[in-house]
Coordinates of C-alpha atoms and ligand atoms in Angstrom, one line a residue:
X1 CA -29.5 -68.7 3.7
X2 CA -28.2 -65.8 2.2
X3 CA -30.0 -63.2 4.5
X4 CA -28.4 -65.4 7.6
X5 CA -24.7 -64.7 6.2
X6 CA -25.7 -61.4 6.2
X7 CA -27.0 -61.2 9.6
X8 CA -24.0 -62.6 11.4
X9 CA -21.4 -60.5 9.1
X10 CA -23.3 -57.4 10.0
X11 CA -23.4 -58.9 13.8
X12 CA -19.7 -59.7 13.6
X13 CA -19.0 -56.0 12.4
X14 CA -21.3 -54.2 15.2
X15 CA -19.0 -56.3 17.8
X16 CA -15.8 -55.4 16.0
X17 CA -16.8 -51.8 15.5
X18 CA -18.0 -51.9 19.6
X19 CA -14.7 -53.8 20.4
X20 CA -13.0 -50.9 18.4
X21 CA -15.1 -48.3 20.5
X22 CA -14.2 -49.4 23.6
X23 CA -10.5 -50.0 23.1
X24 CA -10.5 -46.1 21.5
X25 CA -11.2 -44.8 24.2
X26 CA -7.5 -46.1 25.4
X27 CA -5.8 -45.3 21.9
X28 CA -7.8 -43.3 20.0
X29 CA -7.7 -44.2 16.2
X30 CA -8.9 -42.8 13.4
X31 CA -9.5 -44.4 10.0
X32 CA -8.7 -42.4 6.9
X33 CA -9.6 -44.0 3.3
X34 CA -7.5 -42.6 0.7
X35 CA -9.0 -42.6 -2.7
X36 CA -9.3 -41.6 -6.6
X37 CA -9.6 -43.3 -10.1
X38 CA -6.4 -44.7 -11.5
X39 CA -3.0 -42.4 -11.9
X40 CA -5.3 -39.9 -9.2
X41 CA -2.1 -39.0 -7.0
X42 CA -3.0 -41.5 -3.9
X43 CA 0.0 -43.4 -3.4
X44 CA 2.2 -39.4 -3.5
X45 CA -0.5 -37.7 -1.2
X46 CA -0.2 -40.8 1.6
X47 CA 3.7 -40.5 1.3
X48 CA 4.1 -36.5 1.1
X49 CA 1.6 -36.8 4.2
X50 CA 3.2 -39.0 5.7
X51 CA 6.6 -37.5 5.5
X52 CA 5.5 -34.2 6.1
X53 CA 4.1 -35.1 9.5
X54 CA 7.2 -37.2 10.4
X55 CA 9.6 -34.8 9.2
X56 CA 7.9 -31.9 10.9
X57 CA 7.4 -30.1 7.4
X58 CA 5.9 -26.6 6.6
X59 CA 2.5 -26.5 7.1
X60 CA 1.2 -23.1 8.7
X61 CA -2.4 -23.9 7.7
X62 CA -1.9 -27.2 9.9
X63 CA -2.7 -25.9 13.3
X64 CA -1.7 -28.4 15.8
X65 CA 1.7 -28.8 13.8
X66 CA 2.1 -24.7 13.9
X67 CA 1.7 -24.2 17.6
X68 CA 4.3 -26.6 18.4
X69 CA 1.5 -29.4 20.1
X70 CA 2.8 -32.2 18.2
X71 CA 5.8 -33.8 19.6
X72 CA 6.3 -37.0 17.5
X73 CA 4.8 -38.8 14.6
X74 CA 5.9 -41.9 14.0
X75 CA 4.7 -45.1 11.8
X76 CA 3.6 -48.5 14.2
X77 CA 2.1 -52.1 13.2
X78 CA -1.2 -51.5 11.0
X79 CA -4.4 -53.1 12.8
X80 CA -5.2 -55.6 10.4
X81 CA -2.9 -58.3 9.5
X82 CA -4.8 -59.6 6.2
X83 CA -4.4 -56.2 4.3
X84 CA -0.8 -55.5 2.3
X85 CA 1.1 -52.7 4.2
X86 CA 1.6 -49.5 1.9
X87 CA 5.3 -49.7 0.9
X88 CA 5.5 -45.9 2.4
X89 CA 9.8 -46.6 3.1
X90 CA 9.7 -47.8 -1.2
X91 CA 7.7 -44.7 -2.5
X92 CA 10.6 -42.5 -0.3
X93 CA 13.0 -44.1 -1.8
X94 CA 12.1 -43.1 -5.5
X95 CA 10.8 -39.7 -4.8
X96 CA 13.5 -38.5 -2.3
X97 CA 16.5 -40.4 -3.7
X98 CA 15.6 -41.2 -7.2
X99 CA 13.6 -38.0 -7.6
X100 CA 10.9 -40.1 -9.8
X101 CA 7.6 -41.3 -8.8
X102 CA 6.4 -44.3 -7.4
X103 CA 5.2 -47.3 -9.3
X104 CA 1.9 -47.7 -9.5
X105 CA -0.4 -49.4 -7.2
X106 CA -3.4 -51.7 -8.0
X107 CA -4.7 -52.9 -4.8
X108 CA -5.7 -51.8 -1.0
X109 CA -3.0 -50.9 1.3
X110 CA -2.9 -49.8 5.0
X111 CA -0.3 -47.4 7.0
X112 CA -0.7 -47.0 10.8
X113 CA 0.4 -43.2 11.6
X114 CA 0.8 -42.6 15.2
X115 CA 0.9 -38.7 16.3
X116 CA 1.7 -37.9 19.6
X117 CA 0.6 -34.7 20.7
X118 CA -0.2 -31.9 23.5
X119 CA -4.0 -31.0 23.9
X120 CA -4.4 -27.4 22.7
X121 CA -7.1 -27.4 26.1
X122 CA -6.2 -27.6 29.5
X123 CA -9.2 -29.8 30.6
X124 CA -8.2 -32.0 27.1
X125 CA -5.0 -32.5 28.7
X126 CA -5.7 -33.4 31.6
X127 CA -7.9 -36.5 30.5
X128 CA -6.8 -37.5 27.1
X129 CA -3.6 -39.8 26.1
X130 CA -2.2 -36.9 23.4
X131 CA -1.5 -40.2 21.4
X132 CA -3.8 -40.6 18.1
X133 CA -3.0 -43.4 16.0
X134 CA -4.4 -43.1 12.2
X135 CA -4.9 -45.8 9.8
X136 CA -4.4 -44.8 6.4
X137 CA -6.1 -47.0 3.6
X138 CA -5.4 -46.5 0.1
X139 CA -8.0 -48.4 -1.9
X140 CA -9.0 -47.9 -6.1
X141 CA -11.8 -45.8 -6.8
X142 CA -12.7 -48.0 -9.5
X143 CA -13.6 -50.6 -7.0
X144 CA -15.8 -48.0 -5.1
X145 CA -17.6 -47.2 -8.6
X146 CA -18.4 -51.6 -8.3
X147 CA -20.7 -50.4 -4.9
X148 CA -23.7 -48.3 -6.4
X149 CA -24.7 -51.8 -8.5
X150 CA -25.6 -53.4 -5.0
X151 CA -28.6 -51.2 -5.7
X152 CA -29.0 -51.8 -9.2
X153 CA -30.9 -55.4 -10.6
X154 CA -29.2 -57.1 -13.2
X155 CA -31.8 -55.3 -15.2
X156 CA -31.0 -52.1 -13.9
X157 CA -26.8 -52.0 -14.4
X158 CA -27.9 -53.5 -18.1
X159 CA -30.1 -50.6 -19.5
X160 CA -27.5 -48.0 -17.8
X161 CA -24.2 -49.6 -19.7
X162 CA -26.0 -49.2 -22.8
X163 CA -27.1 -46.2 -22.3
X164 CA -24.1 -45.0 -21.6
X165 CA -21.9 -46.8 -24.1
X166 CA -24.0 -45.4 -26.7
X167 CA -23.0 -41.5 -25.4
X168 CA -20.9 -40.0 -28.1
X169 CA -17.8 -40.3 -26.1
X170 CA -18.0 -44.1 -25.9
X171 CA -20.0 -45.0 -28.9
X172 CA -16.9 -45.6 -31.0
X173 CA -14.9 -47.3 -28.3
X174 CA -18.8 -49.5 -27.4
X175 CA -19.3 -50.4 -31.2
X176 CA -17.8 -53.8 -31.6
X177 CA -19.2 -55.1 -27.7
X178 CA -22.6 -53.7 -29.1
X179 CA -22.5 -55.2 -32.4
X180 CA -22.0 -58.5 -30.9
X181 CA -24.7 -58.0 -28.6
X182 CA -27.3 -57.6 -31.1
X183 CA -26.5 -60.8 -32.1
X184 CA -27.5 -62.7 -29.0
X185 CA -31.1 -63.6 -27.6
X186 CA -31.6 -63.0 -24.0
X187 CA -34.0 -65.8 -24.3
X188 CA -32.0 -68.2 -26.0
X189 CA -30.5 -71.1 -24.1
X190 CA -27.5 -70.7 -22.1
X191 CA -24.1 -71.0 -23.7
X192 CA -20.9 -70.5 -21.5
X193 CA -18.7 -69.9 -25.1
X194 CA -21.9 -66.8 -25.6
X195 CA -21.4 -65.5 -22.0
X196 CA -17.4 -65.8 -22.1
X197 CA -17.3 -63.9 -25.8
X198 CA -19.7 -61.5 -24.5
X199 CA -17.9 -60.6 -21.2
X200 CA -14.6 -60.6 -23.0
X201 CA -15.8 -58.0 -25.4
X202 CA -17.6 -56.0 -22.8
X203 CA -14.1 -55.9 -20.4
X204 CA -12.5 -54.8 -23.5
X205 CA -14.6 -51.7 -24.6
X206 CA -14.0 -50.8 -20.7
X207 CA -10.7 -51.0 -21.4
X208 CA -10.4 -49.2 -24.2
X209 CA -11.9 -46.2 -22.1
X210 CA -9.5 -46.7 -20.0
X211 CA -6.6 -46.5 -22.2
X212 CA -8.3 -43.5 -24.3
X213 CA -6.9 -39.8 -24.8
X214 CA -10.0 -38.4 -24.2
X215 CA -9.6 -39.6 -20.7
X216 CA -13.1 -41.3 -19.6
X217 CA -13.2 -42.0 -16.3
X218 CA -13.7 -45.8 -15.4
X219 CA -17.4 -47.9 -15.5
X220 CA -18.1 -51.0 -13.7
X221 CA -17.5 -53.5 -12.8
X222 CA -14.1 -52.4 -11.6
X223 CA -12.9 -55.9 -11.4
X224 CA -13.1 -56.5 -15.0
X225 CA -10.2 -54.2 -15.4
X226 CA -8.0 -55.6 -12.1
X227 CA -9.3 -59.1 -11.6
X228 CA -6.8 -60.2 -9.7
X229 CA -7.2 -64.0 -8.3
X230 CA -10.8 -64.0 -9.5
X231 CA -10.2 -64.1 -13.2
X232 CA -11.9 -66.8 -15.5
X233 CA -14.5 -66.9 -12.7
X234 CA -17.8 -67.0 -13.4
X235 CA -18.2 -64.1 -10.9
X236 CA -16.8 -62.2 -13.9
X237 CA -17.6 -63.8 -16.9
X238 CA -20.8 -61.8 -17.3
X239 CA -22.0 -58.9 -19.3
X240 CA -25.0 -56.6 -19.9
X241 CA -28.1 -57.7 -22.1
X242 CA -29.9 -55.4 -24.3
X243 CA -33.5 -54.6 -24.3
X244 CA -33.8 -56.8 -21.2
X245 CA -37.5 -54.2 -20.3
X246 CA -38.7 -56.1 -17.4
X247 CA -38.9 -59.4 -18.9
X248 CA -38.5 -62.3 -15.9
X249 CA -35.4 -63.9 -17.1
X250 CA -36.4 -67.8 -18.3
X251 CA -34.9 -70.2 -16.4
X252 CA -31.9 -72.3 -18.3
X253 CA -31.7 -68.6 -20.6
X254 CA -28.6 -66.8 -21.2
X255 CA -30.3 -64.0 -19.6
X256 CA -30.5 -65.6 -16.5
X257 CA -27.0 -67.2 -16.3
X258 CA -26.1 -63.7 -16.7
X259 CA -28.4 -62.3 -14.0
X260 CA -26.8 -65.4 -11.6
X261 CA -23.1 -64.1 -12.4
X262 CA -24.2 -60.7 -11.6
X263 CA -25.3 -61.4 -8.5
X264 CA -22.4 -63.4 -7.7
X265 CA -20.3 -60.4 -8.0
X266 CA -22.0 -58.4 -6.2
X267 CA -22.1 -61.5 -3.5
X268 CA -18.3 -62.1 -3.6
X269 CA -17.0 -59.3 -4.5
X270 CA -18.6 -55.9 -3.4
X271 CA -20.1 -56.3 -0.5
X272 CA -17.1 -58.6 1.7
X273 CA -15.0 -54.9 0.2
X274 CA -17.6 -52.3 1.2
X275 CA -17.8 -54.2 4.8
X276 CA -14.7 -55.0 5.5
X277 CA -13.1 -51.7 4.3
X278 CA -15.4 -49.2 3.6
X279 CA -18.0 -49.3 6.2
X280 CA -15.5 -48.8 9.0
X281 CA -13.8 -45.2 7.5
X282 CA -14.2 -42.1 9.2
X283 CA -13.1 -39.6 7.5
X284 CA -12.5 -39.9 3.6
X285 CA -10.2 -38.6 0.7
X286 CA -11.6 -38.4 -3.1
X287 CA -8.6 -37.4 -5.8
X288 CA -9.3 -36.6 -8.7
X289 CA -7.1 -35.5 -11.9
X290 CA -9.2 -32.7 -12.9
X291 CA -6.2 -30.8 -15.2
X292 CA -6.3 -34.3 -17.3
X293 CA -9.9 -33.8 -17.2
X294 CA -9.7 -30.5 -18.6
X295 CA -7.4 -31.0 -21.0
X296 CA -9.5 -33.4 -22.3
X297 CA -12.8 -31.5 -22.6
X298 CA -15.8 -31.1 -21.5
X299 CA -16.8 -34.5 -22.2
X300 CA -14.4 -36.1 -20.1
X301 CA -15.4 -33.8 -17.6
X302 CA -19.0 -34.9 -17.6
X303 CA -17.2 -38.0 -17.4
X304 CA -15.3 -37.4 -14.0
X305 CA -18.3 -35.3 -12.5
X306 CA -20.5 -38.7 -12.8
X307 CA -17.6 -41.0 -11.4
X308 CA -17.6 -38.8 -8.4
X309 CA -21.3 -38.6 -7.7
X310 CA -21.0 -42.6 -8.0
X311 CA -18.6 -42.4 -5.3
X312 CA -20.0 -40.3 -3.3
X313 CA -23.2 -41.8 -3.0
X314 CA -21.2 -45.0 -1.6
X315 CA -20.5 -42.9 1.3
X316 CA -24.7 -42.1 2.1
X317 CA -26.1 -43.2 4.9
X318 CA -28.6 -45.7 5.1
X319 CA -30.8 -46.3 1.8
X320 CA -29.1 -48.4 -0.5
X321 CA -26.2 -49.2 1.4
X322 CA -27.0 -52.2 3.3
X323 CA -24.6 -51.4 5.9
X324 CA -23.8 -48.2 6.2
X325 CA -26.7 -47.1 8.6
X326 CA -26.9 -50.0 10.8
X327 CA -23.1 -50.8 11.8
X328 CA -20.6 -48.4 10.3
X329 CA -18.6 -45.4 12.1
X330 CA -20.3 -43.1 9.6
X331 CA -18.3 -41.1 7.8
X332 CA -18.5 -37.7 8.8
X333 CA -16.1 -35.4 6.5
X334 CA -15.0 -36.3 3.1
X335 CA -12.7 -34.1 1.3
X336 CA -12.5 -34.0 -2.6
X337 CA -9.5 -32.3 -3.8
X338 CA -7.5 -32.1 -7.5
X339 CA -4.4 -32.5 -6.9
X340 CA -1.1 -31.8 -8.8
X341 CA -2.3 -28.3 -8.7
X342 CA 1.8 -27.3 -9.0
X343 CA 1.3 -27.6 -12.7
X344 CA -0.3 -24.4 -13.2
X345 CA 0.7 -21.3 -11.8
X346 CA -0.6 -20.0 -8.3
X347 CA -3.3 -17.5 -9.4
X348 CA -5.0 -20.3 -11.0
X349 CA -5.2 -22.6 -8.0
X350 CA -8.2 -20.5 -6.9
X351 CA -9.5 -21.4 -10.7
X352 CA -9.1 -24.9 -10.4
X353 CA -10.8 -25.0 -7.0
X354 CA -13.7 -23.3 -8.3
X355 CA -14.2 -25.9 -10.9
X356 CA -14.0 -28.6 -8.7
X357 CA -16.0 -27.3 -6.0
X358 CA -18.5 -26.8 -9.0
X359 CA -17.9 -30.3 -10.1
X360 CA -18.7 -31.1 -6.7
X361 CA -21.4 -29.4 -5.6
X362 CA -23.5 -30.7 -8.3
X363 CA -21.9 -34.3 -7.5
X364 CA -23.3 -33.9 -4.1
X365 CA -26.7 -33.1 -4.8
X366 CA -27.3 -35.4 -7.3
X367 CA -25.6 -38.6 -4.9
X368 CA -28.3 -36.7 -2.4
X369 CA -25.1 -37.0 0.0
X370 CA -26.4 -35.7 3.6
X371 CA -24.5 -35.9 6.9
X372 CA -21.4 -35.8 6.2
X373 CA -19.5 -32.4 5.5
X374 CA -17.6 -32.0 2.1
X375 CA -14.8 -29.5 1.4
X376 CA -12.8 -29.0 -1.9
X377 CA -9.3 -28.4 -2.6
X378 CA -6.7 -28.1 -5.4
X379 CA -3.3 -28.9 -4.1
X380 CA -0.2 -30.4 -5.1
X381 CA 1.1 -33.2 -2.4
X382 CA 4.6 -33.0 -3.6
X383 CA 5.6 -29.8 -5.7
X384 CA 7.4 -30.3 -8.8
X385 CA 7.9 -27.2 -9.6
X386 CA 8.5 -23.6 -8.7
X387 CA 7.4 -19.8 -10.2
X388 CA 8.8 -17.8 -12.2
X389 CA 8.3 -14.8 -15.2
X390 CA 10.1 -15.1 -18.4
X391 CA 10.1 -11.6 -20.7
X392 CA 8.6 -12.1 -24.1
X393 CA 8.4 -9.0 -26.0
X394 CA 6.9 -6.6 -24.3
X395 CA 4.8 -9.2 -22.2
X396 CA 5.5 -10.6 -18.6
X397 CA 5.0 -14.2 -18.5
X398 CA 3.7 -16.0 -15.1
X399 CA 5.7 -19.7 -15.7
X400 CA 6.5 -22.6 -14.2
X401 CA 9.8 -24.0 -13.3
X402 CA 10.9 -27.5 -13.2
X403 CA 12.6 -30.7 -14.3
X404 CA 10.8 -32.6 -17.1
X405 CA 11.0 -36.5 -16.9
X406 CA 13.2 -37.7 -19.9
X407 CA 11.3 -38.0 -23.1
X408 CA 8.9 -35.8 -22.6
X409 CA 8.8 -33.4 -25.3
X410 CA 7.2 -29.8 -25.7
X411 CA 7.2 -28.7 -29.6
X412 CA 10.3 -30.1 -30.8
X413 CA 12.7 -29.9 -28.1
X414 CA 12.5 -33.2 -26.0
X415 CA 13.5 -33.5 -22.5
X416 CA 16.7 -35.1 -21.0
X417 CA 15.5 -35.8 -17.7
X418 CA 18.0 -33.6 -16.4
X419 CA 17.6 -29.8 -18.3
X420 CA 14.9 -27.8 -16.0
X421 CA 12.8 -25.2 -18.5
X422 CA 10.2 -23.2 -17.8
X423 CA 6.9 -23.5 -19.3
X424 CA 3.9 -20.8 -19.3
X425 CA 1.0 -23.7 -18.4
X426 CA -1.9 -21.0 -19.8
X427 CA -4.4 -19.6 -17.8
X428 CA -7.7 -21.6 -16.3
X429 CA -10.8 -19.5 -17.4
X430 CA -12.1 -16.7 -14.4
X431 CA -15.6 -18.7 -14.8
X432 CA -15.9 -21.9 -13.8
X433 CA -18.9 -22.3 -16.5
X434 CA -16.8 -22.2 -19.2
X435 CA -15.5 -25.5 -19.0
X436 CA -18.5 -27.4 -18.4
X437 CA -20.1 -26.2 -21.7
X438 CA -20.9 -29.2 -23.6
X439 CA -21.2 -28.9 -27.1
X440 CA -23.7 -31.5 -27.8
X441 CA -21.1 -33.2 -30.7
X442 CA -18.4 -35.1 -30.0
X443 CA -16.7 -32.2 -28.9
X444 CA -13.0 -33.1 -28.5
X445 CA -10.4 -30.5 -27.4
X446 CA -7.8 -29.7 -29.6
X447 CA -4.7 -31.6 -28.9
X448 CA -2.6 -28.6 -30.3
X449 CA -4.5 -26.1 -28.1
X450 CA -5.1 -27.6 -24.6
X451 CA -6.4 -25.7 -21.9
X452 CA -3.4 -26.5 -20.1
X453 CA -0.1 -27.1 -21.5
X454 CA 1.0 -29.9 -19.7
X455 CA 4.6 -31.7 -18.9
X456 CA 5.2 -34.6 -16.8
X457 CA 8.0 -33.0 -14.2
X458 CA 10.4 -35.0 -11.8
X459 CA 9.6 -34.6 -8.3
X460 CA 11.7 -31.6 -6.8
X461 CA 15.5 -32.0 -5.4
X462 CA 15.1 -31.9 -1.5
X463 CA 16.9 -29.1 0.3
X464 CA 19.7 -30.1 3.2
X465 CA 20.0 -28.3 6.0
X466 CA 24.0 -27.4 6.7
X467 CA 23.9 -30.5 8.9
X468 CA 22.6 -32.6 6.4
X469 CA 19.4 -33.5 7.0
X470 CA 16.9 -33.3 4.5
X471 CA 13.9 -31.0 4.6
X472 CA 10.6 -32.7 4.1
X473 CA 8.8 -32.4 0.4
X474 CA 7.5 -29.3 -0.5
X475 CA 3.7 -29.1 -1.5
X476 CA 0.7 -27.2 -1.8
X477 CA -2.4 -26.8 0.4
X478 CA -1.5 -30.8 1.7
X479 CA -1.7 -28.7 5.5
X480 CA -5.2 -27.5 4.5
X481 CA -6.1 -31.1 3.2
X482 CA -4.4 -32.0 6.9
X483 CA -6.5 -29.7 8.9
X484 CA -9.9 -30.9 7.4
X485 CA -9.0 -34.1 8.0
X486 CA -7.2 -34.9 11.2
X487 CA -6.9 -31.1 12.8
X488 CA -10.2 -31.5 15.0
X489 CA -8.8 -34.8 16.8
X490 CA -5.9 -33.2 17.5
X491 CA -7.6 -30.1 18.9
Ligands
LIG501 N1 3.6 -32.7 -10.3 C1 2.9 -33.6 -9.5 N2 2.6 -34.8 -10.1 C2 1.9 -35.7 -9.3 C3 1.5 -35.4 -8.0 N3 0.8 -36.4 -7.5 C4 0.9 -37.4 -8.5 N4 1.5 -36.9 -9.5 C5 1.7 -37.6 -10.8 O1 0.7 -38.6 -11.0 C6 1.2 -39.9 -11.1 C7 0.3 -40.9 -10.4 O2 0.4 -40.6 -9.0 P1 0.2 -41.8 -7.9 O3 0.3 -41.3 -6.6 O4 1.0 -43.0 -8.3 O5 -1.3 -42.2 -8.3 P2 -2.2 -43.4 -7.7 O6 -3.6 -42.8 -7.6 O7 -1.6 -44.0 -6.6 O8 -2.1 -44.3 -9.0 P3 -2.4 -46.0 -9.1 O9 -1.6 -46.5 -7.9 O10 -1.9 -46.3 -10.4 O11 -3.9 -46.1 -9.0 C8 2.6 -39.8 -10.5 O12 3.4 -40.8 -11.1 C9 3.0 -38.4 -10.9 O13 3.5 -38.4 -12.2 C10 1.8 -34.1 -7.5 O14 1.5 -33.7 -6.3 N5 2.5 -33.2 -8.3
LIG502 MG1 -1.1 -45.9 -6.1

């Protein structure tokens, strides 16, 4: 029964994605995912992209924009009616007039983007519409980090949460979920008051991981963290076993009402999100917060570096990924860039890139990514601040320039919301290497000496034109992230 759903979803999907073929070749669209873990920058990128194309903002690097080919941008009815719109007029609202960020978003959105433009080729322009239409979809990251476990058996995702719940970052925050699961047979009979204490416990440690200083980056199952309508269900009322080994689970055993929830999940949950969203991207965003990363040592960095082979790997063809290979527009560029790169000082943007791309490179080869081409950038979709040097002694400081949300404090002096100050942010090190030294302990960066010295600014005050139009938002490298991304449909 279950491999016939499958057969006419996937059927259902090759029509759709041949439908969409054939009606491309009249409008050409082009799907962009837009992703990262939690507090990432997604929902400002989308908008500073947006506005930036509408607006006709500075972006030299941005070639079809530079040359004068695009005559209009404008935003038109998404293509699917069932996903929630991204509130893109909201999020201008706060950063433009309010000059503070946009509330957070915990689900998947969608943005049509429509750019009209002139083919940069004669023989282009004689056959093409100049019209591309992209679909923007801004989804959680955590919910991609759900998709590797459609590989993964119930005894599989159990050994690995243990294993890494016991790593000295986690072991603390793991303790009490552990300690109660040493307490339970796998064999035992199944008791829905065992399962429900044990899954509560479990969703809490991941919590607590979440809400941590050092920073971790999120485990599955991403749905214990944003359940939304399915919470209580026994889809997620579930948690690892220990020492499951390869032991057949019993029937009637908690160990196999477990296994039965677990695959539930993965039944309801993952795979209706990886088709319906995830196998029809063509080009794809990862951002992450490496400067929080950082800041938090190398730990936390290990930490981000597996989250993003995790999600990479979702975006493999073929093996593993049910779908992928058979029905999908393959993905064929994925960009992973750090963004709020306008905290530290220009000549350590080329730093920060170098980690990353590190980060990354390693990321790739251990997802065994093929086919699609990755790039790496640190930018900053809306810049906060700007650059300055402040005289100390004898010594030229390179600092940073900008308003500090209110109640932020640095020392003693604490913030207004209204003052600007300049900060010196500190240097990133020349070698990527350094950072990525682990120190085998529980290393944990000194909270007085961070790598970076880091303040939560206000987005900038827009410039007006003497007419009184407003410019569009400043940024860094978004016109590179634009090229990658878009630039060769626009060629
Ligand atoms: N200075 C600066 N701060 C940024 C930038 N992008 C994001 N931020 C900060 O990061 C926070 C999170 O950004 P969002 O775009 O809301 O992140 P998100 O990934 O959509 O977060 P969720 O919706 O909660 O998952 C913002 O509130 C800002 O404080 C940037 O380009 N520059
Ligand atoms: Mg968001």
């Amino acid at each position: 029964m279950a491999s016939l759903t499958t057969f006419t979803d996937e059927a259902r999907i090759a029509l759709d994605t041949l439908s969409g073929r054939a009606t491309g070749m009249f409008s050409p669209s082009l799907r962009l995912g837009v992703t990262g873990l939690s507090r990432a920058g997604k929902t400002v990128f989308i908008t500073a992209l947006v506005h930036n194309l509408i607006h006709g903002g500075r972006l030299p690097l941005f070639e079809a924009q530079k040359s004068g080919r695009i005559s209009r941008a404008l935003l038109e009815e998404q293509p699917d009616d069932a996903v929630p719109r991204f509130q893109y007029e909201d999020h201008v609202a706060a950063l433009v007039d309010k000059r503070a960020w946009p509330d957070s978003t915990r689900a998947i959105s969608e943005l049509r983007l429509t750019v009209e433009f002139e083919s940069a080729s004669g023989w282009n322009r004689m056959f093409s519409a100049g019209k591309l239409s992209i679909d923007i979809i801004d989804y959680p990251g955590e919910w991609l980090l759900d998709l590797p476990l459609l590989g993964k058996s119930y005894a599989d995702f159990s050994r690995e949460a243990f294993e890494l719940a016991r790593l000295p970052v986690r072991s603390d925050l793991s303790e009490a979920w552990r300690a109660l699961s040493a307490t339970v047979k796998p064999e035992a009979a199944a008791h829905e008051m065992t399962a429900r204490g044990l899954a509560e416990s479990f969703a809490a440690y991941l919590k607590a991981c979440k809400d941590d200083e050092r920073a971790l980056s999120t485990l599955p199952p991403g749905r214990f963290l944003m359940p939304g309508d399915l919470d209580g269900s026994p889809a997620l009322t579930f948690a690892p076993l220990p020492d499951l080994g390869e032991t057949r689970a019993k029937p009637g055993s908690l160990h196999a009402m477990m296994e039965r929830r677990y695959e539930a999940y993965k039944t309801y949950v993952v795979k209706p999100f990886f088709r319906e969203h995830i196998a029809r991207l063509d080009r794809q965003i990862v951002l992450i917060d490496a400067l929080q990363a950082l800041n938090a040592g190398p730990g936390a960095l290990a930490d981000l570096e597996r989250a993003v082979t995790e999600i990479l790997a979702c975006f493999r063809p073929g093996r593993g990924n049910i779908l992928t290979d058979l029905f999908s527009r393959r993905i064929d560029r994925i960009l992973v860039a750090a963004t709020k790169a306008d905290h530290l000082h220009h000549e350590s943007h080329d730093r920060l890139q170098s980690i990353v791309r590190r980060l990354t490179d390693r990321a790739v080869a251990r997802a065994n990514l093929s086919g699609a081409e990755v790039d790496v950038l640190a930018l900053a979709a809306v810049r906060a601040t700007r650059e300055g040097t402040v005289k100390q002694g004898r010594e030229t400081l390179q600092v940073i320039i900008g308003t500090p949300i209110e109640g932020e404090r640095i020392g003693k002096e604490r913030f207004d919301g209204n003052a600007e100050t300049a900060i010196f942010p500190g240097d990133l090190p020349e070698k990527a290497d350094v950072v990525f030294q682990d120190f085998g302990t529980n290393h944990r960066q000194d909270a007085n000496d961070p790598t970076i010295r880091f303040v939560r600014f206000r987005p900038p005050r827009l410039e007006r034109t003497a007419e009184g139009v407003t410019l569009s938002l400043p940024h860094i490298r978004l016109d590179r992230a634009l090229q990658f991304l878009i630039g060769d449909h626009l060629a």
